[in-house]
CSV table of C-alpha atoms in Angstrom, one decimal:
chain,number,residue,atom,x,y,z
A,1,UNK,CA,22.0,-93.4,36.6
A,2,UNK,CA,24.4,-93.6,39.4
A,3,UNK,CA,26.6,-90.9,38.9
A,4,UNK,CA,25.4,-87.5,40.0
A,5,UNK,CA,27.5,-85.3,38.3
A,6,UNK,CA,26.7,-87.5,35.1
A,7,UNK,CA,23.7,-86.9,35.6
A,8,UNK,CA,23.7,-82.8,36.1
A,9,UNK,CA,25.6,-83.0,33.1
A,10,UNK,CA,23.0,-84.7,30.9
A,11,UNK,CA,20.3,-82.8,32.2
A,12,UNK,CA,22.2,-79.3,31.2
A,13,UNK,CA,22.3,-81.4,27.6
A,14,UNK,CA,18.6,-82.0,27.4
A,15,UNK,CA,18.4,-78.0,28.8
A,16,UNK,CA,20.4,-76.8,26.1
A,17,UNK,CA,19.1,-78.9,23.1
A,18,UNK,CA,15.2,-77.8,23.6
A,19,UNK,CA,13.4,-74.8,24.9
A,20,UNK,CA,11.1,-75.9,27.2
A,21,UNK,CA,10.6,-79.3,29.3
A,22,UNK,CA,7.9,-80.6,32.2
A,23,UNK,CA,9.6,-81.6,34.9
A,24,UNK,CA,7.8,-85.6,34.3
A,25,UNK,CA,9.9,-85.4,30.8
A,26,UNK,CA,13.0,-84.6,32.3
A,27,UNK,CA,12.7,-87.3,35.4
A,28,UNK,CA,11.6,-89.7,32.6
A,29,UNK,CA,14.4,-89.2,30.0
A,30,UNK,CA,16.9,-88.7,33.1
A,31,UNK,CA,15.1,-92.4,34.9
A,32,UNK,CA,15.1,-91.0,38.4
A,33,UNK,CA,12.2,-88.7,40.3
A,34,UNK,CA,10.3,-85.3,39.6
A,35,UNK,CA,12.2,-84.7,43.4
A,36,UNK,CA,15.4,-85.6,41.9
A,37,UNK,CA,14.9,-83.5,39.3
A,38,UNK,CA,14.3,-80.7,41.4
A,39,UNK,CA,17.5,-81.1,43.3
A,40,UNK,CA,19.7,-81.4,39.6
A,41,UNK,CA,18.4,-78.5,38.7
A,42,UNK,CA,18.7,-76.4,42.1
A,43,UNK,CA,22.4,-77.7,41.6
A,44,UNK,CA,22.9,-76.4,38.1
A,45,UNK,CA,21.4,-72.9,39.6
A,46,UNK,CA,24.5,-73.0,42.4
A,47,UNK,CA,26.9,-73.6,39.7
A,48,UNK,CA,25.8,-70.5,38.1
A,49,UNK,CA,23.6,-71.8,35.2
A,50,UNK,CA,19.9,-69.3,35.4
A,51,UNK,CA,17.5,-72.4,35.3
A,52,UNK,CA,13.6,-70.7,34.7
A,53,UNK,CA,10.7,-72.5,36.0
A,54,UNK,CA,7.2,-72.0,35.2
A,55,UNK,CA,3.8,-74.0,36.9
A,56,UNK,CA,0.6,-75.0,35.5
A,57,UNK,CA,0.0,-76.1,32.4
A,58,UNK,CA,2.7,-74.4,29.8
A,59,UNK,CA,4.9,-74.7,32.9
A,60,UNK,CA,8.4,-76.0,33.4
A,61,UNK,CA,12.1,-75.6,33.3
A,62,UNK,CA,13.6,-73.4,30.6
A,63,UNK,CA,17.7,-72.5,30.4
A,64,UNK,CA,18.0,-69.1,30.9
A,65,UNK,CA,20.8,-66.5,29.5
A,66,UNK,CA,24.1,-67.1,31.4
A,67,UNK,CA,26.2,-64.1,32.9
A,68,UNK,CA,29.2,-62.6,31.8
A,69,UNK,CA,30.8,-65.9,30.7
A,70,UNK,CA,29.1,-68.4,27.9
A,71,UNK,CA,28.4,-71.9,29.9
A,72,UNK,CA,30.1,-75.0,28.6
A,73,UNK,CA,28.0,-76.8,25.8
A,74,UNK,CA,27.5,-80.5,25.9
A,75,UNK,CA,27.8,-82.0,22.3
A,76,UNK,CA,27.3,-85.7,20.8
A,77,UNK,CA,30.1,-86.1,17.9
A,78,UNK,CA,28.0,-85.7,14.8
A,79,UNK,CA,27.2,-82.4,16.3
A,80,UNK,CA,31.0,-82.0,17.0
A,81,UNK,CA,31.6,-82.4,13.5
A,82,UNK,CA,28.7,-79.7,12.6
A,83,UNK,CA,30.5,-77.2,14.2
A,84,UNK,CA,34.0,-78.1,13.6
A,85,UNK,CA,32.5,-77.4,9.7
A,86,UNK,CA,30.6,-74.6,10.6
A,87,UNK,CA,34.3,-72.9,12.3
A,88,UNK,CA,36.2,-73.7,9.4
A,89,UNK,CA,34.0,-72.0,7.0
A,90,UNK,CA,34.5,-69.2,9.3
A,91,UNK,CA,37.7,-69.1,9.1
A,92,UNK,CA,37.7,-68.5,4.9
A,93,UNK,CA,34.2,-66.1,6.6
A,94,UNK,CA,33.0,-62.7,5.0
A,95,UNK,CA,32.1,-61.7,8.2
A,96,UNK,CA,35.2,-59.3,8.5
A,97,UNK,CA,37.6,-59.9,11.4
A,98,UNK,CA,35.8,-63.5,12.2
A,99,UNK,CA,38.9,-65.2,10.8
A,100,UNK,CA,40.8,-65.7,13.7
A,101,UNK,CA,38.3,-66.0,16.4
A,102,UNK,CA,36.6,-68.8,14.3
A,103,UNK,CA,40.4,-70.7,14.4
A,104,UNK,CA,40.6,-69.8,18.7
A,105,UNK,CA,36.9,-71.5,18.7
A,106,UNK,CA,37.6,-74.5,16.7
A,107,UNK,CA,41.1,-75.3,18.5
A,108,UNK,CA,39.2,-75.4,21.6
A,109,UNK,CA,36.2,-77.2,20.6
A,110,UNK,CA,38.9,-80.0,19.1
A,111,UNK,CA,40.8,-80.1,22.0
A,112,UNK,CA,37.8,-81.7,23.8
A,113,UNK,CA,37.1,-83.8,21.3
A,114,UNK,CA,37.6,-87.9,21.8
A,115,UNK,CA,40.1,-89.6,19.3
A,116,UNK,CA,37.9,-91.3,17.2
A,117,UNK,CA,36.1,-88.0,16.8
A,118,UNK,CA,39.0,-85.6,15.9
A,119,UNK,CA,40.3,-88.4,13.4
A,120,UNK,CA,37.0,-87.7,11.2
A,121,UNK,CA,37.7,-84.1,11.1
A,122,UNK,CA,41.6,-84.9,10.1
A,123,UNK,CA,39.6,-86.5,7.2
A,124,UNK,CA,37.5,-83.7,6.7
A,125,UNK,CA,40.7,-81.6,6.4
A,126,UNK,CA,42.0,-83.9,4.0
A,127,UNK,CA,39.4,-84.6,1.9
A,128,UNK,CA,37.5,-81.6,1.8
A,129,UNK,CA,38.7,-78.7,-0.4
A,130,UNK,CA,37.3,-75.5,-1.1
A,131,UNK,CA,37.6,-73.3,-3.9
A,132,UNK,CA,37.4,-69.8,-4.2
A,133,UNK,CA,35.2,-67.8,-5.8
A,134,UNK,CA,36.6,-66.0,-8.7
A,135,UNK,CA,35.7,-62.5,-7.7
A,136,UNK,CA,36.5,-62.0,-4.3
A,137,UNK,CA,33.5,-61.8,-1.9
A,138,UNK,CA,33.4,-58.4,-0.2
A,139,UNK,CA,34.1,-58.3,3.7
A,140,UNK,CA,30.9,-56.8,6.0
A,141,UNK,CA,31.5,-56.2,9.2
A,142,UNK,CA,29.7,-58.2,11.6
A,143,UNK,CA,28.7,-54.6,13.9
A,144,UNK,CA,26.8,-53.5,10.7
A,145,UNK,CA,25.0,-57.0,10.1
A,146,UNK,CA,24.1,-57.7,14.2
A,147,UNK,CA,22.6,-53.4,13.9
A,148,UNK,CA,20.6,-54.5,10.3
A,149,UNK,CA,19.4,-57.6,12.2
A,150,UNK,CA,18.1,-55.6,15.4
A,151,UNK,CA,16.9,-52.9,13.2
A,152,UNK,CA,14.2,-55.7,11.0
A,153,UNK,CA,13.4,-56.9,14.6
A,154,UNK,CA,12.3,-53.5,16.1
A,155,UNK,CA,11.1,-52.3,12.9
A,156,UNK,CA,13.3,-49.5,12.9
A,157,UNK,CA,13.5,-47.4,9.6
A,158,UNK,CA,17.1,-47.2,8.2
A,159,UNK,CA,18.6,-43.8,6.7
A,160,UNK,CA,22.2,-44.4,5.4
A,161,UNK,CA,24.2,-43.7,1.9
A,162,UNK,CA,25.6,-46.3,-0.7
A,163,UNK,CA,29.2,-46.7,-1.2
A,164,UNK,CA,30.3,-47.6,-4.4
A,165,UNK,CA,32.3,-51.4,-5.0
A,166,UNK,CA,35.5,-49.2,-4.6
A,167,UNK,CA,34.4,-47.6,-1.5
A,168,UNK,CA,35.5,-44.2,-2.8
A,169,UNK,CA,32.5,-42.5,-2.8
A,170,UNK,CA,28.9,-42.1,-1.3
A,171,UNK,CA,25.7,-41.7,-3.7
A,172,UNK,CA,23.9,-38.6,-3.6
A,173,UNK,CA,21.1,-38.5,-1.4
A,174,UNK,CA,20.2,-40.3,0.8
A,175,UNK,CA,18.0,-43.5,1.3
A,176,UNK,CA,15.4,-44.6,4.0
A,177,UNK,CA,13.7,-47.9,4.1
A,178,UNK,CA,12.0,-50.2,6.3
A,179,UNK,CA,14.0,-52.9,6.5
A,180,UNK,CA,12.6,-56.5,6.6
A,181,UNK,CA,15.4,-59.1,6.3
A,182,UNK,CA,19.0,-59.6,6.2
A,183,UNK,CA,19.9,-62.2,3.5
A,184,UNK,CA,22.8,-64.2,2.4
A,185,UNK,CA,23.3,-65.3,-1.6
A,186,UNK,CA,26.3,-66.7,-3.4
A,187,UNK,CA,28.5,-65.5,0.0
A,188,UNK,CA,27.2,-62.1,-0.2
A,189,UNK,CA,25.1,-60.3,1.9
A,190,UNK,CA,22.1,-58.1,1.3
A,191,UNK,CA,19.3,-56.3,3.1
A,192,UNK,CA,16.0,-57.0,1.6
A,193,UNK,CA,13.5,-53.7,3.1
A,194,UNK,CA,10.7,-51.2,1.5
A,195,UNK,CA,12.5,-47.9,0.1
A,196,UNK,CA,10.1,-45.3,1.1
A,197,UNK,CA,11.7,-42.7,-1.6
A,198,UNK,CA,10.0,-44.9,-4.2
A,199,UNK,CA,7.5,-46.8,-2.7
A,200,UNK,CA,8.9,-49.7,-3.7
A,201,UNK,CA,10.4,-53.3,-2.2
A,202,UNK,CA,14.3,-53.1,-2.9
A,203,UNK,CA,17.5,-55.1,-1.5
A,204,UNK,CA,20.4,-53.6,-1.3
A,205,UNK,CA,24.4,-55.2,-1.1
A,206,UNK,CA,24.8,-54.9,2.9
A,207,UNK,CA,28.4,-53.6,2.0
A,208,UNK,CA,27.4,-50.6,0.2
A,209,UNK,CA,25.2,-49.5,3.1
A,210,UNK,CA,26.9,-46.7,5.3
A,211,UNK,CA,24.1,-46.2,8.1
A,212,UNK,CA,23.3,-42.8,9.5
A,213,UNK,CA,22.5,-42.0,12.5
A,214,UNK,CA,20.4,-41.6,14.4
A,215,UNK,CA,18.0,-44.3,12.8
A,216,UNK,CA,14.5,-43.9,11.9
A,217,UNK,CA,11.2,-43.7,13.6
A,218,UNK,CA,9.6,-47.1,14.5
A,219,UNK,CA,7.3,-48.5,11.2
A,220,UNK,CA,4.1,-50.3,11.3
A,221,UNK,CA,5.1,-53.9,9.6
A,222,UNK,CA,4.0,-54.4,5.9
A,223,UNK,CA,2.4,-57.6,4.4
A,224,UNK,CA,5.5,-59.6,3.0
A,225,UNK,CA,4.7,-59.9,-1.2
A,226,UNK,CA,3.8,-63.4,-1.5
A,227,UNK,CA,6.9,-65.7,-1.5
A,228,UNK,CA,9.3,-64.2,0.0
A,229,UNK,CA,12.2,-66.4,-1.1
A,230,UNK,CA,10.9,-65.8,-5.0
A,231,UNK,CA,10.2,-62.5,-4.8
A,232,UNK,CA,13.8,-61.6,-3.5
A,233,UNK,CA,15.5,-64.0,-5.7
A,234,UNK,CA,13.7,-61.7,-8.6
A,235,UNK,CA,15.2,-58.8,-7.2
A,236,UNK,CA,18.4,-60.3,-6.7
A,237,UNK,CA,21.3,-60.2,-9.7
A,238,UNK,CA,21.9,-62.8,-11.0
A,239,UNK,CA,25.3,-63.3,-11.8
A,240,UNK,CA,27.7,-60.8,-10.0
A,241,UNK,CA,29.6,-58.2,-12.0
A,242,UNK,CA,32.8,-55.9,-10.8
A,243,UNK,CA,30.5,-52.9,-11.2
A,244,UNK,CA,27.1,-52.1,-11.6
A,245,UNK,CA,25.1,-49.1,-11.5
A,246,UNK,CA,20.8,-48.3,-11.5
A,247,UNK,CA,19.3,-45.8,-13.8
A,248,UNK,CA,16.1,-44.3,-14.7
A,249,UNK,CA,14.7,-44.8,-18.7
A,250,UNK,CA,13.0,-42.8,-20.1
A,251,UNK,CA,11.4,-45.8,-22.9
A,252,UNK,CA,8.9,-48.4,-22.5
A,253,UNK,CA,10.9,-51.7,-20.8
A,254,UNK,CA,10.2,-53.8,-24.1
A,255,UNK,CA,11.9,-51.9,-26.2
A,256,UNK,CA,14.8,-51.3,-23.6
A,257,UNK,CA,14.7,-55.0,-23.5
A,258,UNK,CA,15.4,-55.2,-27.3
A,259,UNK,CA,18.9,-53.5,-26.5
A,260,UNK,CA,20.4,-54.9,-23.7
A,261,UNK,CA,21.3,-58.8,-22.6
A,262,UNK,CA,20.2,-60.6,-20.1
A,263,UNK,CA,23.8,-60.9,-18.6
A,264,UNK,CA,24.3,-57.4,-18.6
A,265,UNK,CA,20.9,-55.5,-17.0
A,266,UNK,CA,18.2,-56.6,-15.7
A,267,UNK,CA,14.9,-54.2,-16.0
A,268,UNK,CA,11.8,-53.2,-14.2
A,269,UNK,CA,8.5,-51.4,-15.8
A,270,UNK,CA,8.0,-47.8,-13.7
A,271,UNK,CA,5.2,-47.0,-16.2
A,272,UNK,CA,4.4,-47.5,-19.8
A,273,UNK,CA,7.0,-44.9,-21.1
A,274,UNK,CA,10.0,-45.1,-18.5
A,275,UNK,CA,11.8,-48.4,-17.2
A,276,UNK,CA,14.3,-49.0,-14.2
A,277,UNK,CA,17.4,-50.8,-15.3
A,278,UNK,CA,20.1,-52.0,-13.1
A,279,UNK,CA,22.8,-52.1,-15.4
A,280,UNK,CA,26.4,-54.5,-14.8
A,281,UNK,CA,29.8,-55.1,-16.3
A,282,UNK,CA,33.5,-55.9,-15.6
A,283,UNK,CA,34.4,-51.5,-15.6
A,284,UNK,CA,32.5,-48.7,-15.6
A,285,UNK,CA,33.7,-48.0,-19.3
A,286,UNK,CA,31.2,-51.2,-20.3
A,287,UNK,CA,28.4,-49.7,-18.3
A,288,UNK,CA,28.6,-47.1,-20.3
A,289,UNK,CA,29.0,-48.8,-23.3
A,290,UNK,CA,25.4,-50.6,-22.9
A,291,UNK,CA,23.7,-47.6,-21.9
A,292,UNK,CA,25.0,-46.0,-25.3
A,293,UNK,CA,23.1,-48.6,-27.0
A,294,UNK,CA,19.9,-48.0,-25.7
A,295,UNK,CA,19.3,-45.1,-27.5
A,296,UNK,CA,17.4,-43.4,-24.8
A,297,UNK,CA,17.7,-40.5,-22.4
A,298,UNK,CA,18.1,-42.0,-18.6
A,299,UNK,CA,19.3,-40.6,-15.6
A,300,UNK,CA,21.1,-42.4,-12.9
A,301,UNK,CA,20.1,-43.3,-9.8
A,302,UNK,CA,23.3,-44.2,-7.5
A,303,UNK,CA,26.5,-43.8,-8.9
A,304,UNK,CA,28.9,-40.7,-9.1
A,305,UNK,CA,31.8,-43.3,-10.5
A,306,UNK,CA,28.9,-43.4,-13.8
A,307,UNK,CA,28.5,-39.8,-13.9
A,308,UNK,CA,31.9,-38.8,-14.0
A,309,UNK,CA,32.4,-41.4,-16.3
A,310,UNK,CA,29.9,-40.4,-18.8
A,311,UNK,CA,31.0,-36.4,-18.3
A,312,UNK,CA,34.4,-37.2,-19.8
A,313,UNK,CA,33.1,-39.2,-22.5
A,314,UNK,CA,31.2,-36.4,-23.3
A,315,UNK,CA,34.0,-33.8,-23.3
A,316,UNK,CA,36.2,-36.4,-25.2
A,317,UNK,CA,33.0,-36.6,-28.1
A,318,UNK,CA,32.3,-33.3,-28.1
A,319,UNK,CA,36.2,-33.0,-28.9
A,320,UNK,CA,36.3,-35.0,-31.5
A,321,UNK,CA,33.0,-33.4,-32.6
A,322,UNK,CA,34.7,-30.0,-32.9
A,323,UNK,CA,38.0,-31.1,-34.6
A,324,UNK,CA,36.2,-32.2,-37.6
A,325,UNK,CA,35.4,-30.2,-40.8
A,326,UNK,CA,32.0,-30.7,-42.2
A,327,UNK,CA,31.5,-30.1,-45.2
């Protein structure tokens, strides 16, 4: 190559794109010396880029975290275009207040581009439409996803509340798990973890959670249940209703089963005489509804907006009940 600076620049590429290489990869990809290489990368070091090199045998150069600042990528088109794509999802993001720093991003990153390049995202624009969802997806804010993610990481246990879909209220109680993984579904978010209150694996909508502090003690890691990506699609809903609420009972799943749809609960076996059903619906009014039909005592698990529902119900009965003359 007879350009140096060309040079510098491909070999912070090759840096960038892959964790490690031996200094006899980068001289051959680069066609020049293992000394020349040496001296690239003592230059990328005085522009301010932290350049880590290892000997022996798992030795060589490694791009280090950069300071204060984020150093300049180096990107082909096609991966360009990637994140052109990637920013403009962003911008429609549920990652509250990513909106407008996903726009700042992608202005720059186009303003760099060649013009060949920025004419295939003009026809990306064009030709690419997206649709919202029906129900809008519910903002999380990217402080409490980045603390979830370093939480599963340092296998930190997690105490915090549930909010309701209204945010109005918190559930009584509260929870502590050991949480696992942070997962993304259907542009939702949820935190897939071990509730230690009922010894059982659980996920939970990430915009529900409302952390305490401090966290928890450090936890000794579990074994996973088998397939991870089955076993949490299982736990998962799955379809997505305005409301839903979790309740206790007390009659043996089958039966329950008899007296609710698919599309409106889904239900786990506790033991042969009580069930766990997680129970949906457009209002809290149909929740009710369906849990009238079961025909069974039950007590709920996580939502006040369900009590006080059912309380007025019951004065409004027991009203009605009392204004009648039986004969």
């Amino acid at each position: 190559m007879t350009s140096s600076s060309a040079r510098v620049l491909t070999l912070l590429s090759l840096l960038q794109g892959r964790r490690r290489w031996t200094g006899a990869e980068l001289a051959e990809r680069l066609e020049v010396s293992p000394r020349t290489v040496r001296g690239d990368i003592e230059r990328l070091r005085d522009l301010g880029y932290s350049v880590a090199a290892a000997r022996g045998g798992a030795g060589g150069y490694r791009l280090g975290a950069g300071g204060a600042d984020v150093p300049p990528l180096l990107l082909d088109a096609d991966e360009a275009v990637a994140v052109a794509i990637g920013l403009r999802s962003g911008m429609s993001c549920i990652i509250g207040g990513m909106e407008e720093t996903s726009l700042q991003a992608l202005t720059k990153v186009e303003r760099l581009l060649p013009a060949r390049v920025r004419h295939r995202l003009r026809n990306l624009d064009r030709f690419l439409v997206p649709l919202p969802f029906a129900e809008p997806a519910p903002v999380v804010d990217p402080r409490l996803l980045t603390m979830l993610v370093e939480l599963c990481r340092g296998c930190e246990r997690l105490r915090f509340d549930e909010h309701d879909r209204q945010d109005t209220a918190a559930a009584p109680g509260r929870r502590e798990i050991e949480p696992y993984r942070v997962i993304n579904r259907g542009n939702r978010w949820y935190l897939f973890g071990y509730d230690l209150g009922i010894d059982e694996w659980r996920v939970f909508p990430v915009e529900r959670i409302v952390p305490r502090t401090p966290t928890g003690p450090r936890f000794r890691e579990r074994e996973l249940p088998g397939d991870l990506e089955d076993f949490v699609a299982r736990l998962l809903p799955t379809r997505t209703w305005n409301r839903q609420a979790t309740v206790v009972v007390h009659a043996p799943a089958d039966v329950v089963a008899e007296r609710i749809a698919p599309a409106e609960g889904e239900l786990s076996v506790l033991d042969d005489s009580t069930c766990r059903a997680v129970v949906g619906g457009q209002t809290i009014l149909a929740i009710a509804a369906v849990l009238a039909r079961l025909d069974a005592d039950f007590a709920i698990e996580d939502s006040p907006d369900l009590a006080r529902c059912l309380a007025e119900l019951s004065d409004r009965y027991a009203h009605a009940a009392a204004s009648h003359e039986y004969g």
